[in-house]
């Protein structure tokens, strides 16, 4: 295959970034905007030895799963990789992605996978589900400020204040900020020059409390004529917190290290189930609250708590899963490397009057072995919710030494999940149940919960 070749190809799979995957005489092509089942004409743009990347020229035969995207910017925007595929087929794709990784990396047979896999937990409403959005600001050719989302694999901003995945309040808030910038001649930040003030707007929304937070990330310490912006924003029903987060670094990290309250309080509150959480601009909090309740409900179900158990929750963040587990456990210990997250976790425990939860700051692979070896702590159940890279082997080895009856593994990357589950399986733990909970509709991201039991 050579660059500029025009080929006809049937799309049979989706890649990690949402590209359609097809094969021509055994040669693999990745084609953006193509959907499973499409037959397309594509132009090869980059040709490696065994695979290449091609541009979609036209859809010759549309897939039965191809749908008209709700958002006009779906193709260009980097946020929704598979919005042009029907939601039902998206769920099938995610289920198959988990199955494929369990077979290829985890060493499971198809029969074993069929035995443990449960139906995907999909969304009833796969649009308007995000309670958090971060909008970058830039400048159009005429010099006016714009905001929206980055185009795929670039930092070019597509001007759009009405993302189909966000809440409807986002549009009004962003229009107010843009008007404030125009009227007061306040410039957007320019990544290339390091000049300009407004970098991002972080908006959070409490689905149950209806509370709204707006945090402007600024390339400086002060927001000029802030009272004019505040005056407009506080007219929006539910406005609870208006803050700024100074960030003068020349890197891709969005938030600054701190924030300053301009109006209201420094946080909003929201509920997952019966548990109340206090969320600051710097807090990690799941972006899909409806599905989060289902995800944590699954983790709680798989933990199978009777009320007298000691539970360890590793990579606990602001204690979201910890507090969910504490409703049914005798004692819960949470571990998280980010000090601010642990401060939030302790505050959330107090907020809910839960005195059966304790938190440790540090790496799971350091805290757990230390507590086990020096203080002889034990666990009836261990829950892990690691980052994409999965669990450290020191952490996994300590889990095996502690020998809990059950391990509940919550994962945002089914490849590292399959690797770690295999590791535990070779050391006495058997997978009983696996289930995908779709947290990120119209993207390729997959959230999975696995229940492992210690073999006698």
Coordinates of C-alpha atoms in Angstrom, one line a residue:
X1 CA 0.0 0.0 0.0
X2 CA 1.3 3.4 -0.9
X3 CA 0.5 7.0 0.0
X4 CA -2.3 8.5 -2.1
X5 CA -3.7 5.1 -3.1
X6 CA -7.5 5.2 -3.3
X7 CA -9.1 2.0 -1.9
X8 CA -12.5 0.5 -1.2
X9 CA -12.7 -1.0 2.2
X10 CA -15.3 -2.5 4.6
X11 CA -15.0 -1.3 8.2
X12 CA -15.0 -4.3 10.7
X13 CA -13.9 -2.7 14.0
X14 CA -13.1 0.5 15.8
X15 CA -9.7 1.6 17.1
X16 CA -8.9 3.1 20.5
X17 CA -9.3 6.6 19.2
X18 CA -12.5 5.9 17.4
X19 CA -11.1 5.3 13.9
X20 CA -12.8 2.7 11.7
X21 CA -10.6 -0.3 11.0
X22 CA -10.6 -2.2 7.7
X23 CA -8.4 -4.5 5.7
X24 CA -7.3 -4.5 2.1
X25 CA -5.5 -7.7 1.1
X26 CA -4.4 -8.2 4.7
X27 CA -3.2 -4.6 5.1
X28 CA -4.8 -2.8 8.0
X29 CA -6.2 0.8 7.5
X30 CA -7.4 3.2 10.2
X31 CA -10.0 5.5 8.8
X32 CA -11.4 8.4 10.9
X33 CA -15.2 8.9 10.8
X34 CA -16.0 5.5 9.4
X35 CA -18.4 3.3 11.3
X36 CA -18.5 -0.5 11.7
X37 CA -20.3 -2.0 8.7
X38 CA -19.6 0.9 6.4
X39 CA -18.1 0.2 2.9
X40 CA -16.0 3.3 2.1
X41 CA -13.7 4.9 -0.4
X42 CA -10.6 6.1 1.3
X43 CA -7.3 7.8 0.4
X44 CA -4.1 6.5 2.1
X45 CA -2.4 9.4 3.8
X46 CA 0.3 7.5 5.7
X47 CA 1.6 4.1 4.8
X48 CA 3.6 1.9 7.3
X49 CA 4.8 -1.6 6.6
X50 CA 1.8 -3.4 7.9
X51 CA -0.8 -0.7 8.5
X52 CA -1.6 2.8 7.4
X53 CA -3.9 5.8 8.0
X54 CA -6.5 6.9 5.4
X55 CA -8.9 9.7 4.9
X56 CA -12.6 9.0 4.4
X57 CA -13.5 10.2 0.9
X58 CA -17.0 8.9 0.7
X59 CA -19.3 6.3 2.2
X60 CA -20.2 3.9 -0.7
X61 CA -22.6 1.7 1.4
X62 CA -23.6 3.1 4.8
X63 CA -23.6 0.8 7.7
X64 CA -27.0 -0.2 9.2
X65 CA -25.5 1.3 12.4
X66 CA -24.7 4.7 10.9
X67 CA -26.9 7.5 12.3
X68 CA -27.1 11.3 11.8
X69 CA -25.1 12.8 14.7
X70 CA -26.9 15.1 17.0
X71 CA -24.0 17.6 17.1
X72 CA -23.1 19.4 13.9
X73 CA -19.4 19.3 15.0
X74 CA -19.3 15.6 15.8
X75 CA -16.8 14.8 13.0
X76 CA -14.4 17.6 13.8
X77 CA -14.5 17.7 17.6
X78 CA -12.2 15.4 19.5
X79 CA -14.8 14.7 22.2
X80 CA -17.2 12.3 20.5
X81 CA -15.4 9.7 18.5
X82 CA -18.3 7.5 17.6
X83 CA -21.5 9.7 17.7
X84 CA -22.3 8.6 14.1
X85 CA -22.8 5.0 15.3
X86 CA -26.1 4.0 16.8
X87 CA -26.0 3.9 20.6
X88 CA -27.1 0.3 20.8
X89 CA -24.2 -0.7 18.5
X90 CA -21.8 1.4 20.6
X91 CA -22.7 -0.8 23.6
X92 CA -22.1 -4.0 21.6
X93 CA -18.7 -2.6 20.6
X94 CA -17.8 -1.8 24.2
X95 CA -18.8 -5.3 25.3
X96 CA -16.8 -6.8 22.6
X97 CA -13.8 -4.7 23.5
X98 CA -13.8 -6.0 27.0
X99 CA -14.2 -9.6 25.8
X100 CA -11.4 -9.2 23.3
X101 CA -9.0 -8.0 26.0
X102 CA -10.0 -10.7 28.4
X103 CA -9.3 -13.3 25.7
X104 CA -6.2 -11.8 24.2
X105 CA -4.4 -10.4 27.3
X106 CA -6.2 -12.2 30.2
X107 CA -5.9 -15.7 28.7
X108 CA -9.6 -16.5 29.1
X109 CA -11.4 -18.8 26.7
X110 CA -14.6 -17.6 24.9
X111 CA -16.6 -20.1 27.0
X112 CA -15.1 -18.7 30.3
X113 CA -15.9 -15.2 29.1
X114 CA -19.5 -16.1 28.2
X115 CA -19.9 -17.6 31.7
X116 CA -18.8 -14.5 33.6
X117 CA -19.9 -11.6 31.4
X118 CA -23.1 -9.8 32.3
X119 CA -25.1 -7.5 30.1
X120 CA -23.8 -4.0 29.5
X121 CA -25.3 -1.3 31.7
X122 CA -26.2 1.4 29.1
X123 CA -27.6 4.9 29.5
X124 CA -31.3 5.7 29.2
X125 CA -30.4 9.2 27.9
X126 CA -27.0 9.2 26.2
X127 CA -26.9 13.0 25.7
X128 CA -26.6 15.8 28.2
X129 CA -25.1 13.5 30.8
X130 CA -21.9 15.3 31.8
X131 CA -21.9 17.2 35.1
X132 CA -18.5 18.7 34.3
X133 CA -17.0 20.4 31.2
X134 CA -13.8 22.3 30.7
X135 CA -13.9 24.8 27.8
X136 CA -10.7 26.2 26.3
X137 CA -10.7 29.8 25.1
X138 CA -9.0 31.2 22.0
X139 CA -9.3 34.0 19.4
X140 CA -10.9 33.9 16.0
X141 CA -9.4 35.6 12.9
X142 CA -11.3 38.8 13.5
X143 CA -9.9 39.0 17.0
X144 CA -13.0 38.0 18.9
X145 CA -12.8 35.5 21.8
X146 CA -14.2 32.1 21.2
X147 CA -14.7 28.9 23.2
X148 CA -15.6 25.3 22.5
X149 CA -13.6 22.1 22.2
X150 CA -10.4 21.1 20.6
X151 CA -10.5 19.4 17.2
X152 CA -9.3 15.9 17.3
X153 CA -5.5 15.5 18.0
X154 CA -5.0 19.3 17.8
X155 CA -5.3 22.4 20.0
X156 CA -7.4 24.2 17.3
X157 CA -10.6 25.3 19.0
X158 CA -14.0 24.6 17.3
X159 CA -16.3 27.4 18.4
X160 CA -19.3 25.8 20.0
X161 CA -21.0 26.8 23.3
X162 CA -23.7 24.1 23.1
X163 CA -22.0 20.6 23.5
X164 CA -24.6 17.8 23.1
X165 CA -23.0 15.9 26.0
X166 CA -23.1 18.7 28.5
X167 CA -26.0 20.3 30.5
X168 CA -28.1 23.0 28.9
X169 CA -26.8 25.7 31.4
X170 CA -23.3 25.6 29.9
X171 CA -24.4 27.6 26.8
X172 CA -25.8 30.5 28.8
X173 CA -22.8 30.6 31.1
X174 CA -20.3 30.6 28.2
X175 CA -22.2 33.3 26.3
X176 CA -22.1 35.5 29.4
X177 CA -18.3 35.0 29.7
X178 CA -17.7 35.7 26.0
X179 CA -19.9 38.9 26.2
X180 CA -17.9 40.0 29.4
X181 CA -14.6 39.5 27.5
X182 CA -15.8 41.4 24.5
X183 CA -17.2 44.3 26.4
X184 CA -14.2 44.7 28.7
X185 CA -11.6 43.9 26.0
X186 CA -10.2 40.9 27.9
X187 CA -8.1 38.6 25.8
X188 CA -8.1 34.8 25.5
X189 CA -4.9 33.0 26.4
X190 CA -2.6 32.2 23.5
X191 CA -0.6 29.0 23.9
X192 CA 2.0 30.0 21.4
X193 CA 2.9 33.4 22.9
X194 CA 1.9 32.7 26.6
X195 CA -0.1 36.0 26.6
X196 CA -3.7 36.7 27.2
X197 CA -5.8 36.1 30.3
X198 CA -8.7 33.6 30.0
X199 CA -7.4 30.0 29.5
X200 CA -10.4 27.8 30.4
X201 CA -13.8 27.8 32.0
X202 CA -14.6 24.9 34.3
X203 CA -18.4 24.3 34.8
X204 CA -19.8 21.8 37.2
X205 CA -23.5 21.0 37.8
X206 CA -25.1 19.0 40.6
X207 CA -27.7 16.8 38.9
X208 CA -29.6 16.3 42.2
X209 CA -28.9 19.6 44.0
X210 CA -29.1 21.8 40.8
X211 CA -26.1 23.7 42.1
X212 CA -23.7 25.3 39.6
X213 CA -20.0 26.1 39.8
X214 CA -18.1 28.3 37.4
X215 CA -14.3 28.5 37.7
X216 CA -12.2 30.6 35.3
X217 CA -8.6 29.4 34.8
X218 CA -6.6 32.6 34.2
X219 CA -3.0 33.4 33.2
X220 CA -2.5 35.8 36.0
X221 CA -3.7 36.5 39.6
X222 CA -6.7 38.8 39.1
X223 CA -9.8 39.1 36.9
X224 CA -10.4 42.7 35.8
X225 CA -13.8 44.1 36.5
X226 CA -14.9 40.7 37.9
X227 CA -18.0 42.3 39.5
X228 CA -19.5 42.8 36.0
X229 CA -19.2 39.1 35.2
X230 CA -20.4 38.1 38.6
X231 CA -23.5 40.3 38.3
X232 CA -24.6 38.4 35.1
X233 CA -23.7 34.9 36.3
X234 CA -25.6 35.1 39.6
X235 CA -28.8 35.7 37.7
X236 CA -28.6 32.0 36.6
X237 CA -30.8 29.8 38.8
X238 CA -28.6 27.5 40.9
X239 CA -25.4 29.5 40.7
X240 CA -23.5 28.6 43.9
X241 CA -19.8 29.1 43.3
X242 CA -17.8 31.5 41.2
X243 CA -14.0 31.1 41.5
X244 CA -10.7 31.7 39.6
X245 CA -7.8 29.4 39.4
X246 CA -4.5 31.1 38.5
X247 CA -2.3 29.1 36.1
X248 CA 0.7 30.8 34.6
X249 CA 2.5 27.6 33.6
X250 CA 3.4 27.0 29.9
X251 CA 2.1 23.4 29.7
X252 CA -1.1 21.5 29.0
X253 CA -2.3 21.1 32.6
X254 CA -5.6 22.9 32.7
X255 CA -6.2 23.8 36.3
X256 CA -3.9 25.8 38.6
X257 CA -2.8 24.5 42.0
X258 CA -5.2 26.6 43.9
X259 CA -8.4 28.7 43.5
X260 CA -9.8 31.9 44.9
X261 CA -13.5 32.5 45.6
X262 CA -15.0 35.5 43.8
X263 CA -18.6 34.9 44.9
X264 CA -20.6 32.3 46.9
X265 CA -18.7 29.3 48.3
X266 CA -15.7 27.3 47.0
X267 CA -17.7 24.2 46.2
X268 CA -21.0 22.7 45.2
X269 CA -22.6 19.6 46.6
X270 CA -24.3 16.6 44.9
X271 CA -25.4 13.1 45.7
X272 CA -24.6 9.6 44.4
X273 CA -27.4 7.5 45.9
X274 CA -27.8 8.6 49.5
X275 CA -24.3 9.8 49.9
X276 CA -23.6 13.5 49.7
X277 CA -20.3 14.9 48.2
X278 CA -18.7 18.3 48.4
X279 CA -17.0 19.1 45.1
X280 CA -14.4 21.9 44.7
X281 CA -12.9 23.1 41.4
X282 CA -9.9 20.8 42.0
X283 CA -11.9 17.7 43.1
X284 CA -12.0 14.6 41.0
X285 CA -15.6 13.5 40.6
X286 CA -17.1 11.2 38.1
X287 CA -18.6 13.2 35.2
X288 CA -21.7 11.0 34.6
X289 CA -23.6 11.0 37.9
X290 CA -26.5 8.8 36.7
X291 CA -24.2 6.0 35.5
X292 CA -21.9 6.5 38.5
X293 CA -24.7 5.5 40.8
X294 CA -25.1 2.4 38.7
X295 CA -21.3 1.7 38.6
X296 CA -20.9 2.1 42.4
X297 CA -24.0 0.1 42.9
X298 CA -22.3 -2.7 41.0
X299 CA -19.1 -2.4 43.0
X300 CA -21.2 -2.6 46.2
X301 CA -23.1 -5.6 44.9
X302 CA -19.9 -7.4 43.9
X303 CA -18.3 -6.6 47.3
X304 CA -21.3 -8.6 48.9
X305 CA -21.0 -6.9 52.3
X306 CA -22.9 -8.2 55.3
X307 CA -22.0 -5.4 57.8
X308 CA -19.0 -6.9 59.7
X309 CA -16.3 -6.6 57.0
X310 CA -13.1 -4.5 56.9
X311 CA -12.7 -3.0 53.4
X312 CA -9.7 -1.3 51.7
X313 CA -10.5 1.0 48.8
X314 CA -7.3 1.7 46.8
X315 CA -7.0 4.7 44.5
X316 CA -10.0 6.2 46.3
X317 CA -9.9 9.8 45.0
X318 CA -12.3 12.0 47.1
X319 CA -13.7 8.9 48.7
X320 CA -16.7 8.4 46.3
X321 CA -16.6 4.5 46.4
X322 CA -15.3 4.4 50.0
X323 CA -18.4 6.2 51.3
X324 CA -20.6 4.1 49.2
X325 CA -19.0 0.9 50.7
X326 CA -19.1 2.4 54.2
X327 CA -22.9 2.2 54.1
X328 CA -22.6 -1.6 54.4
X329 CA -19.2 -2.3 55.9
X330 CA -17.9 -2.3 59.5
X331 CA -14.7 -0.3 58.5
X332 CA -13.4 1.2 55.3
X333 CA -9.8 2.4 54.6
X334 CA -9.2 4.6 51.6
X335 CA -5.8 5.2 49.9
X336 CA -5.1 8.1 47.5
X337 CA -1.8 9.8 46.4
X338 CA -3.3 13.3 46.0
X339 CA -3.4 15.2 49.4
X340 CA -6.2 17.5 48.2
X341 CA -8.4 14.5 47.3
X342 CA -7.9 13.0 50.8
X343 CA -8.8 16.3 52.4
X344 CA -12.0 16.2 50.3
X345 CA -12.6 12.6 51.2
X346 CA -12.4 13.3 55.0
X347 CA -14.7 16.3 54.6
X348 CA -17.2 14.1 52.7
X349 CA -17.0 11.5 55.5
X350 CA -17.8 14.2 58.0
X351 CA -20.5 15.6 55.8
X352 CA -22.3 12.2 55.8
X353 CA -21.6 11.6 59.5
X354 CA -19.6 8.4 58.7
X355 CA -17.1 7.6 61.4
X356 CA -16.2 4.1 60.0
X357 CA -14.0 5.5 57.2
X358 CA -10.3 6.4 57.5
X359 CA -8.0 7.7 54.7
X360 CA -4.3 7.5 54.0
X361 CA -2.3 9.8 51.7
X362 CA 0.2 8.0 49.5
X363 CA 0.8 5.5 46.7
X364 CA -1.3 2.4 47.1
X365 CA 1.8 0.3 46.4
X366 CA 3.5 1.9 49.4
X367 CA 0.7 2.4 51.9
X368 CA -0.8 -1.0 51.7
X369 CA 2.4 -3.0 52.1
X370 CA 3.5 -0.8 55.0
X371 CA 0.1 -1.1 56.8
X372 CA 0.1 -4.9 56.2
X373 CA 3.7 -5.6 57.2
X374 CA 4.1 -3.1 60.1
X375 CA 0.6 -3.0 61.5
X376 CA -0.7 -6.4 60.4
X377 CA -3.9 -4.9 58.9
X378 CA -6.2 -7.3 57.0
X379 CA -9.1 -7.0 54.6
X380 CA -12.2 -9.0 54.0
X381 CA -12.7 -7.2 50.7
X382 CA -10.4 -5.0 48.6
X383 CA -11.7 -2.6 46.0
X384 CA -9.3 -1.1 43.4
X385 CA -10.1 1.7 41.0
X386 CA -6.7 2.5 39.4
X387 CA -5.7 4.9 36.6
X388 CA -5.4 3.7 33.1
X389 CA -2.0 2.1 33.7
X390 CA -3.6 -0.4 36.2
X391 CA -2.3 -1.6 39.5
X392 CA 1.4 -1.8 40.4
X393 CA 2.6 -5.3 40.9
X394 CA 3.7 -4.5 44.5
X395 CA 0.1 -3.6 45.2
X396 CA -1.2 -6.8 43.6
X397 CA 1.3 -8.9 45.5
X398 CA 0.3 -7.3 48.8
X399 CA -3.4 -8.0 48.0
X400 CA -2.5 -11.7 47.4
X401 CA -0.6 -11.8 50.7
X402 CA -3.5 -10.2 52.6
X403 CA -5.8 -12.8 51.1
X404 CA -9.2 -11.0 51.1
X405 CA -12.2 -13.1 50.3
X406 CA -13.1 -10.8 47.4
X407 CA -11.4 -8.3 45.2
X408 CA -13.6 -5.8 43.2
X409 CA -11.7 -4.3 40.3
X410 CA -13.1 -1.1 38.8
X411 CA -11.3 -0.2 35.6
X412 CA -11.3 2.6 33.0
X413 CA -8.9 0.5 30.7
X414 CA -10.0 -3.0 29.9
X415 CA -6.5 -3.9 28.6
X416 CA -4.7 -3.3 31.9
X417 CA -7.7 -4.8 33.7
X418 CA -7.2 -8.0 31.8
X419 CA -3.5 -8.0 32.6
X420 CA -4.1 -7.5 36.3
X421 CA -7.0 -10.0 36.5
X422 CA -4.7 -12.6 34.9
X423 CA -2.0 -11.9 37.5
X424 CA -4.5 -12.3 40.3
X425 CA -5.9 -15.4 38.7
X426 CA -2.5 -17.1 38.7
X427 CA -2.3 -16.4 42.4
X428 CA -5.5 -17.9 43.7
X429 CA -8.3 -15.5 42.6
X430 CA -11.1 -16.5 40.2
X431 CA -13.2 -14.1 38.2
X432 CA -16.9 -14.6 39.0
X433 CA -18.5 -11.6 37.3
X434 CA -17.6 -9.0 34.7
X435 CA -19.8 -6.1 33.6
X436 CA -19.4 -3.0 31.5
X437 CA -21.1 0.2 32.7
X438 CA -21.2 2.8 30.0
X439 CA -20.1 6.1 31.5
X440 CA -19.0 7.9 28.3
X441 CA -21.6 7.5 25.5
X442 CA -20.3 8.4 22.0
X443 CA -16.7 7.8 23.0
X444 CA -14.6 4.7 22.9
X445 CA -14.0 4.7 26.6
X446 CA -15.1 1.7 28.6
X447 CA -15.7 1.3 32.4
X448 CA -15.7 -2.2 33.7
X449 CA -16.4 -3.9 37.1
X450 CA -15.0 -7.3 37.9
X451 CA -15.7 -9.5 40.9
X452 CA -12.9 -11.9 41.9
X453 CA -13.3 -14.6 44.7
X454 CA -10.4 -16.3 46.5
X455 CA -10.3 -20.0 45.7
X456 CA -10.3 -22.2 48.8

